[in-house]
PDB file of C-alpha atoms in Angstrom:
ATOM      1  CA  TYR A  23     -28.121  -7.445  -5.742  1.00  0.00           C
ATOM      2  CA  ILE A  24     -28.196  -3.725  -5.122  1.00  0.00           C
ATOM      3  CA  ASN A  25     -30.915  -3.229  -7.720  1.00  0.00           C
ATOM      4  CA  ASN A  26     -33.159  -5.769  -6.040  1.00  0.00           C
ATOM      5  CA  LYS A  27     -32.813  -4.476  -2.497  1.00  0.00           C
ATOM      6  CA  SER A  28     -33.144  -1.113  -0.832  1.00  0.00           C
ATOM      7  CA  ASN A  29     -30.130   0.540   0.794  1.00  0.00           C
ATOM      8  CA  THR A  30     -31.706  -0.113   4.185  1.00  0.00           C
ATOM      9  CA  ASP A  31     -31.945  -3.843   3.458  1.00  0.00           C
ATOM     10  CA  ILE A  32     -28.353  -3.954   2.289  1.00  0.00           C
ATOM     11  CA  VAL A  33     -27.110  -2.226   5.426  1.00  0.00           C
ATOM     12  CA  SER A  34     -29.235  -4.510   7.602  1.00  0.00           C
ATOM     13  CA  ASP A  35     -27.794  -7.582   5.902  1.00  0.00           C
ATOM     14  CA  ALA A  36     -24.254  -6.289   6.366  1.00  0.00           C
ATOM     15  CA  VAL A  37     -24.816  -5.544  10.057  1.00  0.00           C
ATOM     16  CA  ALA A  38     -26.353  -8.973  10.611  1.00  0.00           C
ATOM     17  CA  LYS A  39     -23.417 -10.679   8.905  1.00  0.00           C
ATOM     18  CA  PHE A  40     -20.966  -8.570  10.907  1.00  0.00           C
ATOM     19  CA  PHE A  41     -22.451  -9.697  14.219  1.00  0.00           C
ATOM     20  CA  ASN A  42     -22.800 -13.304  13.115  1.00  0.00           C
ATOM     21  CA  TYR A  43     -19.034 -13.425  12.619  1.00  0.00           C
ATOM     22  CA  ILE A  44     -17.878 -10.848  15.153  1.00  0.00           C
ATOM     23  CA  LYS A  45     -15.977 -13.433  17.213  1.00  0.00           C
ATOM     24  CA  ASP A  46     -13.812 -14.198  14.167  1.00  0.00           C
ATOM     25  CA  PHE A  47     -12.516 -10.630  13.871  1.00  0.00           C
ATOM     26  CA  ALA A  48      -8.972  -9.934  15.038  1.00  0.00           C
ATOM     27  CA  PHE A  49     -10.179  -7.146  17.328  1.00  0.00           C
ATOM     28  CA  PHE A  50     -12.754  -9.280  19.180  1.00  0.00           C
ATOM     29  CA  ASP A  51     -10.592 -10.127  22.206  1.00  0.00           C
ATOM     30  CA  ASP A  52      -9.625  -6.473  22.657  1.00  0.00           C
ATOM     31  CA  LEU A  53     -13.253  -5.444  22.423  1.00  0.00           C
ATOM     32  CA  LYS A  54     -14.365  -8.122  24.882  1.00  0.00           C
ATOM     33  CA  PHE A  55     -11.698  -7.079  27.417  1.00  0.00           C
ATOM     34  CA  LYS A  56     -12.525  -3.390  27.036  1.00  0.00           C
ATOM     35  CA  MET A  57     -16.192  -4.044  27.682  1.00  0.00           C
ATOM     36  CA  LEU A  58     -15.398  -6.203  30.716  1.00  0.00           C
ATOM     37  CA  GLU A  59     -13.456  -3.272  32.177  1.00  0.00           C
ATOM     38  CA  ASN A  60     -16.827  -1.534  32.312  1.00  0.00           C
ATOM     39  CA  ASN A  61     -18.625  -4.654  33.608  1.00  0.00           C
ATOM     40  CA  VAL A  62     -20.306  -5.267  30.248  1.00  0.00           C
ATOM     41  CA  ASN A  63     -20.362  -8.831  28.909  1.00  0.00           C
ATOM     42  CA  ILE A  64     -20.123  -8.911  25.121  1.00  0.00           C
ATOM     43  CA  ASP A  65     -21.485 -12.466  24.907  1.00  0.00           C
ATOM     44  CA  GLU A  66     -24.635 -11.397  26.752  1.00  0.00           C
ATOM     45  CA  CYS A  67     -24.953  -8.377  24.442  1.00  0.00           C
ATOM     46  CA  ILE A  68     -24.754 -10.636  21.401  1.00  0.00           C
ATOM     47  CA  GLN A  69     -27.257 -13.077  22.880  1.00  0.00           C
ATOM     48  CA  ASN A  70     -29.684 -10.255  23.729  1.00  0.00           C
ATOM     49  CA  ASN A  71     -29.152  -8.476  20.413  1.00  0.00           C
ATOM     50  CA  LYS A  72     -27.751  -5.333  22.065  1.00  0.00           C
ATOM     51  CA  ILE A  73     -26.040  -4.250  18.880  1.00  0.00           C
ATOM     52  CA  SER A  74     -25.879  -0.565  19.740  1.00  0.00           C
ATOM     53  CA  VAL A  75     -23.919  -1.268  22.938  1.00  0.00           C
ATOM     54  CA  ILE A  76     -21.299  -3.293  21.055  1.00  0.00           C
ATOM     55  CA  ILE A  77     -21.008  -0.678  18.309  1.00  0.00           C
ATOM     56  CA  GLU A  78     -20.520   2.044  20.902  1.00  0.00           C
ATOM     57  CA  TYR A  79     -17.623   0.197  22.519  1.00  0.00           C
ATOM     58  CA  LEU A  80     -16.119  -0.639  19.140  1.00  0.00           C
ATOM     59  CA  LEU A  81     -16.252   2.839  17.620  1.00  0.00           C
ATOM     60  CA  SER A  82     -16.242   5.402  20.447  1.00  0.00           C
ATOM     61  CA  GLU A  83     -13.479   6.562  22.779  1.00  0.00           C
ATOM     62  CA  LYS A  84     -15.386   4.722  25.519  1.00  0.00           C
ATOM     63  CA  GLY A  85     -14.069   1.516  23.982  1.00  0.00           C
ATOM     64  CA  LEU A  86     -11.575   0.843  21.193  1.00  0.00           C
ATOM     65  CA  GLY A  87     -12.179   4.172  19.432  1.00  0.00           C
ATOM     66  CA  TYR A  88     -12.035   2.571  15.990  1.00  0.00           C
ATOM     67  CA  SER A  89     -14.042   5.348  14.334  1.00  0.00           C
ATOM     68  CA  LYS A  90     -11.064   7.718  14.703  1.00  0.00           C
ATOM     69  CA  LEU A  91      -8.206   5.296  14.107  1.00  0.00           C
ATOM     70  CA  PRO A  92      -6.495   4.938  10.708  1.00  0.00           C
ATOM     71  CA  LYS A  93      -6.952   1.638   8.922  1.00  0.00           C
ATOM     72  CA  ALA A  94      -3.311   0.744   9.601  1.00  0.00           C
ATOM     73  CA  LEU A  95      -3.902   0.597  13.359  1.00  0.00           C
ATOM     74  CA  LEU A  96      -6.973  -1.643  13.381  1.00  0.00           C
ATOM     75  CA  LYS A  97      -6.389  -5.216  14.469  1.00  0.00           C
ATOM     76  CA  PHE A  98      -6.129  -7.109  11.190  1.00  0.00           C
ATOM     77  CA  HIS A  99      -5.006 -10.717  11.648  1.00  0.00           C
ATOM     78  CA  LYS A 100      -5.289 -13.247  14.474  1.00  0.00           C
ATOM     79  CA  TYR A 101      -2.279 -15.266  15.680  1.00  0.00           C
ATOM     80  CA  GLY A 102      -3.418 -17.634  18.395  1.00  0.00           C
ATOM     81  CA  ASN A 103      -3.700 -15.554  21.554  1.00  0.00           C
ATOM     82  CA  TYR A 104      -2.722 -12.206  19.965  1.00  0.00           C
ATOM     83  CA  SER A 105      -3.477 -10.140  16.853  1.00  0.00           C
ATOM     84  CA  ARG A 106      -1.565  -7.838  14.520  1.00  0.00           C
ATOM     85  CA  THR A 107      -2.442  -4.565  12.869  1.00  0.00           C
ATOM     86  CA  ALA A 108      -1.812  -3.892   9.188  1.00  0.00           C
ATOM     87  CA  LEU A 109       1.071  -1.648  10.249  1.00  0.00           C
ATOM     88  CA  GLU A 110       2.701  -4.574  12.019  1.00  0.00           C
ATOM     89  CA  GLU A 111       2.258  -6.817   8.983  1.00  0.00           C
ATOM     90  CA  HIS A 112       4.142  -4.309   6.816  1.00  0.00           C
ATOM     91  CA  ILE A 113       6.994  -4.263   9.334  1.00  0.00           C
ATOM     92  CA  VAL A 114       7.134  -8.065   9.278  1.00  0.00           C
ATOM     93  CA  GLU A 115       7.074  -8.131   5.462  1.00  0.00           C
ATOM     94  CA  ALA A 116       9.939  -5.651   5.300  1.00  0.00           C
ATOM     95  CA  ALA A 117      11.986  -7.918   7.551  1.00  0.00           C
ATOM     96  CA  LEU A 118      11.445 -10.828   5.168  1.00  0.00           C
ATOM     97  CA  TYR A 119      12.387  -9.330   1.790  1.00  0.00           C
ATOM     98  CA  ALA A 120      13.471  -5.668   2.073  1.00  0.00           C
ATOM     99  CA  VAL A 121      16.532  -5.794   4.323  1.00  0.00           C
ATOM    100  CA  ASN A 122      19.713  -3.922   3.418  1.00  0.00           C
ATOM    101  CA  ILE A 123      23.151  -5.470   3.658  1.00  0.00           C
ATOM    102  CA  ASP A 124      23.602  -3.855   7.087  1.00  0.00           C
ATOM    103  CA  LYS A 125      20.536  -5.685   8.430  1.00  0.00           C
ATOM    104  CA  THR A 126      18.278  -2.630   8.343  1.00  0.00           C
ATOM    105  CA  ALA A 127      14.891  -2.254   6.714  1.00  0.00           C
ATOM    106  CA  ASP A 128      13.741   1.198   5.617  1.00  0.00           C
ATOM    107  CA  ILE A 129       9.954   1.635   5.734  1.00  0.00           C
ATOM    108  CA  HIS A 130       8.018   4.734   4.749  1.00  0.00           C
ATOM    109  CA  PHE A 131       4.348   5.521   5.378  1.00  0.00           C
ATOM    110  CA  THR A 132       2.292   8.376   3.981  1.00  0.00           C
ATOM    111  CA  VAL A 133      -0.252   9.413   6.610  1.00  0.00           C
ATOM    112  CA  PHE A 134      -2.901  12.022   7.301  1.00  0.00           C
ATOM    113  CA  PRO A 135      -1.711  14.939   9.467  1.00  0.00           C
ATOM    114  CA  ASP A 136      -4.220  14.038  12.204  1.00  0.00           C
ATOM    115  CA  HIS A 137      -2.720  10.543  12.484  1.00  0.00           C
ATOM    116  CA  PHE A 138       0.960  11.526  12.465  1.00  0.00           C
ATOM    117  CA  GLU A 139       1.641  11.278  16.198  1.00  0.00           C
ATOM    118  CA  ILE A 140      -0.283   8.064  16.781  1.00  0.00           C
ATOM    119  CA  PHE A 141       1.479   6.448  13.816  1.00  0.00           C
ATOM    120  CA  GLN A 142       4.869   7.377  15.216  1.00  0.00           C
ATOM    121  CA  LYS A 143       3.971   6.088  18.668  1.00  0.00           C
ATOM    122  CA  HIS A 144       2.826   2.681  17.427  1.00  0.00           C
ATOM    123  CA  ALA A 145       5.630   2.348  14.866  1.00  0.00           C
ATOM    124  CA  VAL A 146       8.287   2.752  17.550  1.00  0.00           C
ATOM    125  CA  GLU A 147       6.521   0.183  19.714  1.00  0.00           C
ATOM    126  CA  PHE A 148       6.152  -2.336  16.885  1.00  0.00           C
ATOM    127  CA  CYS A 149       9.754  -1.945  15.701  1.00  0.00           C
ATOM    128  CA  LYS A 150      11.028  -2.771  19.188  1.00  0.00           C
ATOM    129  CA  ARG A 151       8.748  -5.813  19.250  1.00  0.00           C
ATOM    130  CA  TYR A 152       9.963  -7.289  15.944  1.00  0.00           C
ATOM    131  CA  LYS A 153      13.627  -6.235  16.028  1.00  0.00           C
ATOM    132  CA  ASP A 154      14.740  -9.229  18.048  1.00  0.00           C
ATOM    133  CA  ILE A 155      12.316 -11.677  16.446  1.00  0.00           C
ATOM    134  CA  TYR A 156      13.699 -11.059  12.929  1.00  0.00           C
ATOM    135  CA  ASN A 157      17.162  -9.707  13.848  1.00  0.00           C
ATOM    136  CA  VAL A 158      16.485  -6.545  11.836  1.00  0.00           C
ATOM    137  CA  ASN A 159      16.744  -2.854  12.675  1.00  0.00           C
ATOM    138  CA  PHE A 160      13.890  -0.779  11.286  1.00  0.00           C
ATOM    139  CA  ASN A 161      14.116   2.803  10.042  1.00  0.00           C
ATOM    140  CA  ILE A 162      10.602   4.208   9.858  1.00  0.00           C
ATOM    141  CA  GLY A 163       9.853   7.393   7.930  1.00  0.00           C
ATOM    142  CA  PHE A 164       6.651   9.348   7.460  1.00  0.00           C
ATOM    143  CA  SER A 165       5.338  11.990   5.105  1.00  0.00           C
ATOM    144  CA  ILE A 166       2.088  13.849   4.584  1.00  0.00           C
ATOM    145  CA  GLN A 167       0.187  13.716   1.309  1.00  0.00           C
ATOM    146  CA  LYS A 168       0.629  17.094  -0.396  1.00  0.00           C
ATOM    147  CA  PRO A 169      -2.463  19.283   0.189  1.00  0.00           C
ATOM    148  CA  HIS A 170      -2.274  20.682  -3.346  1.00  0.00           C
ATOM    149  CA  THR A 171      -3.006  17.198  -4.715  1.00  0.00           C
ATOM    150  CA  ASP A 172      -6.428  17.129  -2.999  1.00  0.00           C
ATOM    151  CA  THR A 173      -9.405  16.778  -5.309  1.00  0.00           C
ATOM    152  CA  ILE A 174     -12.953  18.136  -5.266  1.00  0.00           C
ATOM    153  CA  ALA A 175     -15.477  15.859  -3.555  1.00  0.00           C
ATOM    154  CA  VAL A 176     -18.863  15.325  -5.221  1.00  0.00           C
ATOM    155  CA  ASP A 177     -22.298  14.265  -3.990  1.00  0.00           C
ATOM    156  CA  LEU A 178     -24.425  11.379  -5.256  1.00  0.00           C
ATOM    157  CA  ASN A 179     -25.525  13.535  -8.196  1.00  0.00           C
ATOM    158  CA  ASN A 180     -21.909  14.240  -9.152  1.00  0.00           C
ATOM    159  CA  ASN A 181     -22.181  17.872  -8.101  1.00  0.00           C
ATOM    160  CA  PRO A 182     -19.363  19.554  -6.135  1.00  0.00           C
ATOM    161  CA  PHE A 183     -19.879  19.001  -2.417  1.00  0.00           C
ATOM    162  CA  ARG A 184     -19.881  22.130  -0.281  1.00  0.00           C
ATOM    163  CA  GLU A 185     -19.411  22.667   3.439  1.00  0.00           C
ATOM    164  CA  ASP A 186     -21.921  24.526   5.619  1.00  0.00           C
ATOM    165  CA  ASP A 187     -20.248  27.847   4.852  1.00  0.00           C
ATOM    166  CA  GLY A 188     -20.511  27.244   1.106  1.00  0.00           C
ATOM    167  CA  LYS A 189     -16.842  26.453   0.533  1.00  0.00           C
ATOM    168  CA  LEU A 190     -15.934  23.574  -1.739  1.00  0.00           C
ATOM    169  CA  TYR A 191     -14.935  20.424   0.125  1.00  0.00           C
ATOM    170  CA  PHE A 192     -11.684  18.795  -0.968  1.00  0.00           C
ATOM    171  CA  ARG A 193     -10.550  15.282  -0.158  1.00  0.00           C
ATOM    172  CA  PRO A 194      -7.198  13.510  -0.579  1.00  0.00           C
ATOM    173  CA  GLY A 195      -6.499  12.407  -4.141  1.00  0.00           C
ATOM    174  CA  GLY A 196      -5.828   8.850  -5.298  1.00  0.00           C
ATOM    175  CA  HIS A 197      -2.581   6.895  -5.400  1.00  0.00           C
ATOM    176  CA  GLY A 198      -1.131   9.108  -8.131  1.00  0.00           C
ATOM    177  CA  ALA A 199      -1.116  11.988  -5.669  1.00  0.00           C
ATOM    178  CA  LEU A 200       1.685  10.235  -3.782  1.00  0.00           C
ATOM    179  CA  LEU A 201       4.183  10.417  -6.663  1.00  0.00           C
ATOM    180  CA  GLU A 202       5.723  13.549  -5.168  1.00  0.00           C
ATOM    181  CA  ASN A 203       6.223  11.766  -1.844  1.00  0.00           C
ATOM    182  CA  LEU A 204       7.780   8.826  -3.650  1.00  0.00           C
ATOM    183  CA  ASN A 205      10.077  11.114  -5.627  1.00  0.00           C
ATOM    184  CA  GLU A 206      11.460  12.554  -2.384  1.00  0.00           C
ATOM    185  CA  LEU A 207      12.605   9.160  -1.094  1.00  0.00           C
ATOM    186  CA  GLN A 208      16.250   8.200  -1.492  1.00  0.00           C
ATOM    187  CA  GLY A 209      16.353   4.519  -2.416  1.00  0.00           C
ATOM    188  CA  ASP A 210      17.613   2.278  -5.199  1.00  0.00           C
ATOM    189  CA  ILE A 211      14.663  -0.112  -4.955  1.00  0.00           C
ATOM    190  CA  VAL A 212      11.268   0.805  -3.505  1.00  0.00           C
ATOM    191  CA  PHE A 213       8.469  -1.699  -2.878  1.00  0.00           C
ATOM    192  CA  ILE A 214       5.040  -0.037  -2.987  1.00  0.00           C
ATOM    193  CA  LYS A 215       1.976  -1.476  -1.236  1.00  0.00           C
ATOM    194  CA  ASN A 216      -1.398  -0.282  -0.001  1.00  0.00           C
ATOM    195  CA  ILE A 217      -1.649  -0.293   3.778  1.00  0.00           C
ATOM    196  CA  ASP A 218      -4.280  -3.078   3.775  1.00  0.00           C
ATOM    197  CA  ASN A 219      -2.613  -5.144   1.048  1.00  0.00           C
ATOM    198  CA  VAL A 220      -1.100  -7.592   3.525  1.00  0.00           C
ATOM    199  CA  VAL A 221      -1.498 -11.297   4.197  1.00  0.00           C
ATOM    200  CA  HIS A 222      -1.412 -13.439   7.303  1.00  0.00           C
ATOM    201  CA  GLU A 223       2.131 -14.613   7.995  1.00  0.00           C
ATOM    202  CA  SER A 224       1.021 -18.207   7.447  1.00  0.00           C
ATOM    203  CA  ASN A 225       0.617 -17.249   3.768  1.00  0.00           C
ATOM    204  CA  ILE A 226       3.605 -14.895   3.508  1.00  0.00           C
ATOM    205  CA  ASP A 227       5.994 -17.245   1.664  1.00  0.00           C
ATOM    206  CA  ILE A 228       4.452 -16.684  -1.760  1.00  0.00           C
ATOM    207  CA  THR A 229       4.409 -12.911  -1.203  1.00  0.00           C
ATOM    208  CA  VAL A 230       8.116 -12.962  -0.332  1.00  0.00           C
ATOM    209  CA  LEU A 231       8.895 -15.172  -3.347  1.00  0.00           C
ATOM    210  CA  TYR A 232       7.209 -12.865  -5.849  1.00  0.00           C
ATOM    211  CA  LYS A 233       8.513  -9.656  -4.247  1.00  0.00           C
ATOM    212  CA  LYS A 234      12.036 -11.029  -4.611  1.00  0.00           C
ATOM    213  CA  THR A 235      11.237 -12.140  -8.170  1.00  0.00           C
ATOM    214  CA  LEU A 236      10.004  -8.646  -9.091  1.00  0.00           C
ATOM    215  CA  ALA A 237      13.114  -7.088  -7.550  1.00  0.00           C
ATOM    216  CA  GLY A 238      15.351  -9.565  -9.362  1.00  0.00           C
ATOM    217  CA  TYR A 239      13.733  -8.780 -12.698  1.00  0.00           C
ATOM    218  CA  LEU A 240      14.062  -5.076 -11.930  1.00  0.00           C
ATOM    219  CA  MET A 241      17.815  -5.478 -11.347  1.00  0.00           C
ATOM    220  CA  SER A 242      18.159  -7.521 -14.536  1.00  0.00           C
ATOM    221  CA  LEU A 243      16.570  -4.710 -16.554  1.00  0.00           C
ATOM    222  CA  LYS A 244      18.614  -2.072 -14.717  1.00  0.00           C
ATOM    223  CA  ASN A 245      21.864  -3.864 -15.518  1.00  0.00           C
ATOM    224  CA  SER A 246      20.923  -4.106 -19.203  1.00  0.00           C
ATOM    225  CA  ILE A 247      19.969  -0.423 -19.296  1.00  0.00           C
ATOM    226  CA  SER A 248      23.255   0.604 -17.675  1.00  0.00           C
ATOM    227  CA  GLU A 249      25.198  -1.383 -20.279  1.00  0.00           C
ATOM    228  CA  TYR A 250      23.205   0.082 -23.180  1.00  0.00           C
ATOM    229  CA  LEU A 251      23.655   3.639 -21.871  1.00  0.00           C
ATOM    230  CA  LYS A 252      27.426   3.063 -21.801  1.00  0.00           C
ATOM    231  CA  ARG A 253      27.305   1.937 -25.407  1.00  0.00           C
ATOM    232  CA  LEU A 254      25.245   4.970 -26.428  1.00  0.00           C
ATOM    233  CA  ASN A 255      28.039   7.154 -25.073  1.00  0.00           C
ATOM    234  CA  ASN A 256      30.499   5.333 -27.319  1.00  0.00           C
ATOM    235  CA  ASP A 257      31.163   7.046 -30.660  1.00  0.00           C
ATOM    236  CA  ASN A 258      31.918   3.686 -32.280  1.00  0.00           C
ATOM    237  CA  LEU A 259      28.440   2.237 -31.691  1.00  0.00           C
ATOM    238  CA  SER A 260      27.740  -0.402 -34.339  1.00  0.00           C
ATOM    239  CA  ASN A 261      24.518  -0.822 -36.282  1.00  0.00           C
ATOM    240  CA  GLU A 262      24.020  -4.173 -34.526  1.00  0.00           C
ATOM    241  CA  ASP A 263      24.216  -2.381 -31.187  1.00  0.00           C
ATOM    242  CA  TYR A 264      21.500   0.022 -32.304  1.00  0.00           C
ATOM    243  CA  ILE A 265      19.274  -2.844 -33.375  1.00  0.00           C
ATOM    244  CA  ASN A 266      19.739  -4.593 -30.006  1.00  0.00           C
ATOM    245  CA  ILE A 267      19.078  -1.436 -28.008  1.00  0.00           C
ATOM    246  CA  VAL A 268      15.972  -0.531 -29.995  1.00  0.00           C
ATOM    247  CA  TYR A 269      14.645  -4.084 -29.672  1.00  0.00           C
ATOM    248  CA  PHE A 270      15.269  -4.052 -25.912  1.00  0.00           C
ATOM    249  CA  ALA A 271      13.561  -0.667 -25.510  1.00  0.00           C
ATOM    250  CA  SER A 272      10.455  -1.678 -27.449  1.00  0.00           C
ATOM    251  CA  ASP A 273      10.167  -5.326 -26.360  1.00  0.00           C
ATOM    252  CA  LYS A 274      11.245  -5.191 -22.707  1.00  0.00           C
ATOM    253  CA  LEU A 275      10.274  -1.645 -21.733  1.00  0.00           C
ATOM    254  CA  GLN A 276       7.309  -1.108 -24.092  1.00  0.00           C
ATOM    255  CA  ILE A 277       8.851   2.136 -25.371  1.00  0.00           C
ATOM    256  CA  LYS A 278       7.165   3.259 -28.574  1.00  0.00           C
ATOM    257  CA  ILE A 279       9.744   3.854 -31.274  1.00  0.00           C
ATOM    258  CA  PRO A 280       8.675   6.753 -33.567  1.00  0.00           C
ATOM    259  CA  ASP A 281       7.928   6.177 -37.229  1.00  0.00           C
ATOM    260  CA  GLY A 282      10.934   6.859 -39.423  1.00  0.00           C
ATOM    261  CA  PHE A 283      13.368   6.301 -36.555  1.00  0.00           C
ATOM    262  CA  LYS A 284      15.744   4.376 -38.841  1.00  0.00           C
ATOM    263  CA  GLU A 285      16.275   7.468 -40.987  1.00  0.00           C
ATOM    264  CA  TRP A 286      17.033   9.782 -38.038  1.00  0.00           C
ATOM    265  CA  PRO A 287      20.573  11.183 -37.661  1.00  0.00           C
ATOM    266  CA  LEU A 288      22.724   9.247 -35.202  1.00  0.00           C
ATOM    267  CA  THR A 289      22.786  12.129 -32.718  1.00  0.00           C
ATOM    268  CA  ALA A 290      18.968  12.277 -32.672  1.00  0.00           C
ATOM    269  CA  LYS A 291      18.740   8.497 -32.204  1.00  0.00           C
ATOM    270  CA  ASN A 292      21.194   8.672 -29.326  1.00  0.00           C
ATOM    271  CA  GLU A 293      19.367  11.471 -27.556  1.00  0.00           C
ATOM    272  CA  PHE A 294      15.996   9.748 -27.921  1.00  0.00           C
ATOM    273  CA  LEU A 295      17.272   6.417 -26.564  1.00  0.00           C
ATOM    274  CA  LYS A 296      19.186   8.042 -23.700  1.00  0.00           C
ATOM    275  CA  ARG A 297      16.110   9.992 -22.573  1.00  0.00           C
ATOM    276  CA  ARG A 298      13.910   6.917 -22.704  1.00  0.00           C
ATOM    277  CA  LEU A 299      16.360   4.568 -20.988  1.00  0.00           C
ATOM    278  CA  ASN A 300      17.682   6.874 -18.260  1.00  0.00           C
ATOM    279  CA  ARG A 301      14.476   6.894 -16.204  1.00  0.00           C
ATOM    280  CA  PRO A 302      13.092   5.158 -13.093  1.00  0.00           C
ATOM    281  CA  ILE A 303      11.790   1.641 -13.735  1.00  0.00           C
ATOM    282  CA  ARG A 304       8.497   0.284 -12.449  1.00  0.00           C
ATOM    283  CA  ILE A 305       7.844  -3.456 -12.305  1.00  0.00           C
ATOM    284  CA  CYS A 306       4.245  -4.449 -11.550  1.00  0.00           C
ATOM    285  CA  GLY A 307       2.785  -7.758 -10.478  1.00  0.00           C
ATOM    286  CA  MET A 308      -0.900  -8.069 -11.320  1.00  0.00           C
ATOM    287  CA  VAL A 309      -3.572 -10.354  -9.904  1.00  0.00           C
ATOM    288  CA  LYS A 310      -5.458 -12.123 -12.668  1.00  0.00           C
ATOM    289  CA  ASN A 311      -8.972 -10.724 -13.114  1.00  0.00           C
ATOM    290  CA  THR A 312     -11.341 -13.551 -12.237  1.00  0.00           C
ATOM    291  CA  GLY A 313     -14.379 -11.336 -11.729  1.00  0.00           C
ATOM    292  CA  GLU A 314     -13.584 -10.398  -8.127  1.00  0.00           C
ATOM    293  CA  PRO A 315     -13.213  -6.758  -7.048  1.00  0.00           C
ATOM    294  CA  GLY A 316      -9.651  -5.542  -7.296  1.00  0.00           C
ATOM    295  CA  GLY A 317      -8.520  -8.112  -9.863  1.00  0.00           C
TER     296      GLY A 317
END
């Protein structure tokens, strides 16, 4: 499609589609109300093709100011006469499958420094809103992505991008850059999700089911690992125990057992298995690749 059309045509098509369906977006009612505050009728703007007026109210501080808001604070899903942001959807999800025994849900967001205050403001507001609905207390934490994980930005020709003063321009790194933030959290089980990887609550049941399934499988593996580590600390470990532990490590955890492992001294075998087993565990659920982006 891209090869057969110019960039201008592609952008034009996208803009046309956007305005054809603008009333279906979760932010539409907010935008309509904001424009009415300034005596501007959005329906008349659509009818008269006044696209620039609508865009101005959508993106600028004159209206909703979406150009400066983080993705988490954009209206994401419609619910009858109100809408939710992605941030709200994460709070709701936490209430449905990530609640501690004391009826609290711990939620952590990694944010840009410029968005820190606005995130805190909205998080407090949303937690108050959903506390009574789900009978859950929310503990919200925030961290900033480490600046030293930033990566060099490049232009369309894959050359380093420079600012006006000639300095190299760095941008935040990918998901791997957040491992340090994750490592600083104190939690036995951590569910990790992108900020926009949320569903409408009408479809939340299957998300909750599989999140609980992943956590259950995680605990099953953790219990087995704990038992095997106890056995490895036992001087009377039998050969059958070794066979079971090695099979578990290679089959369940995909740990590569070195060639010649059978001939290693017992102390070397023990040290190898202890190092490989006594580590954090990651359980991943994957969407089947059916040709769609992100599969």
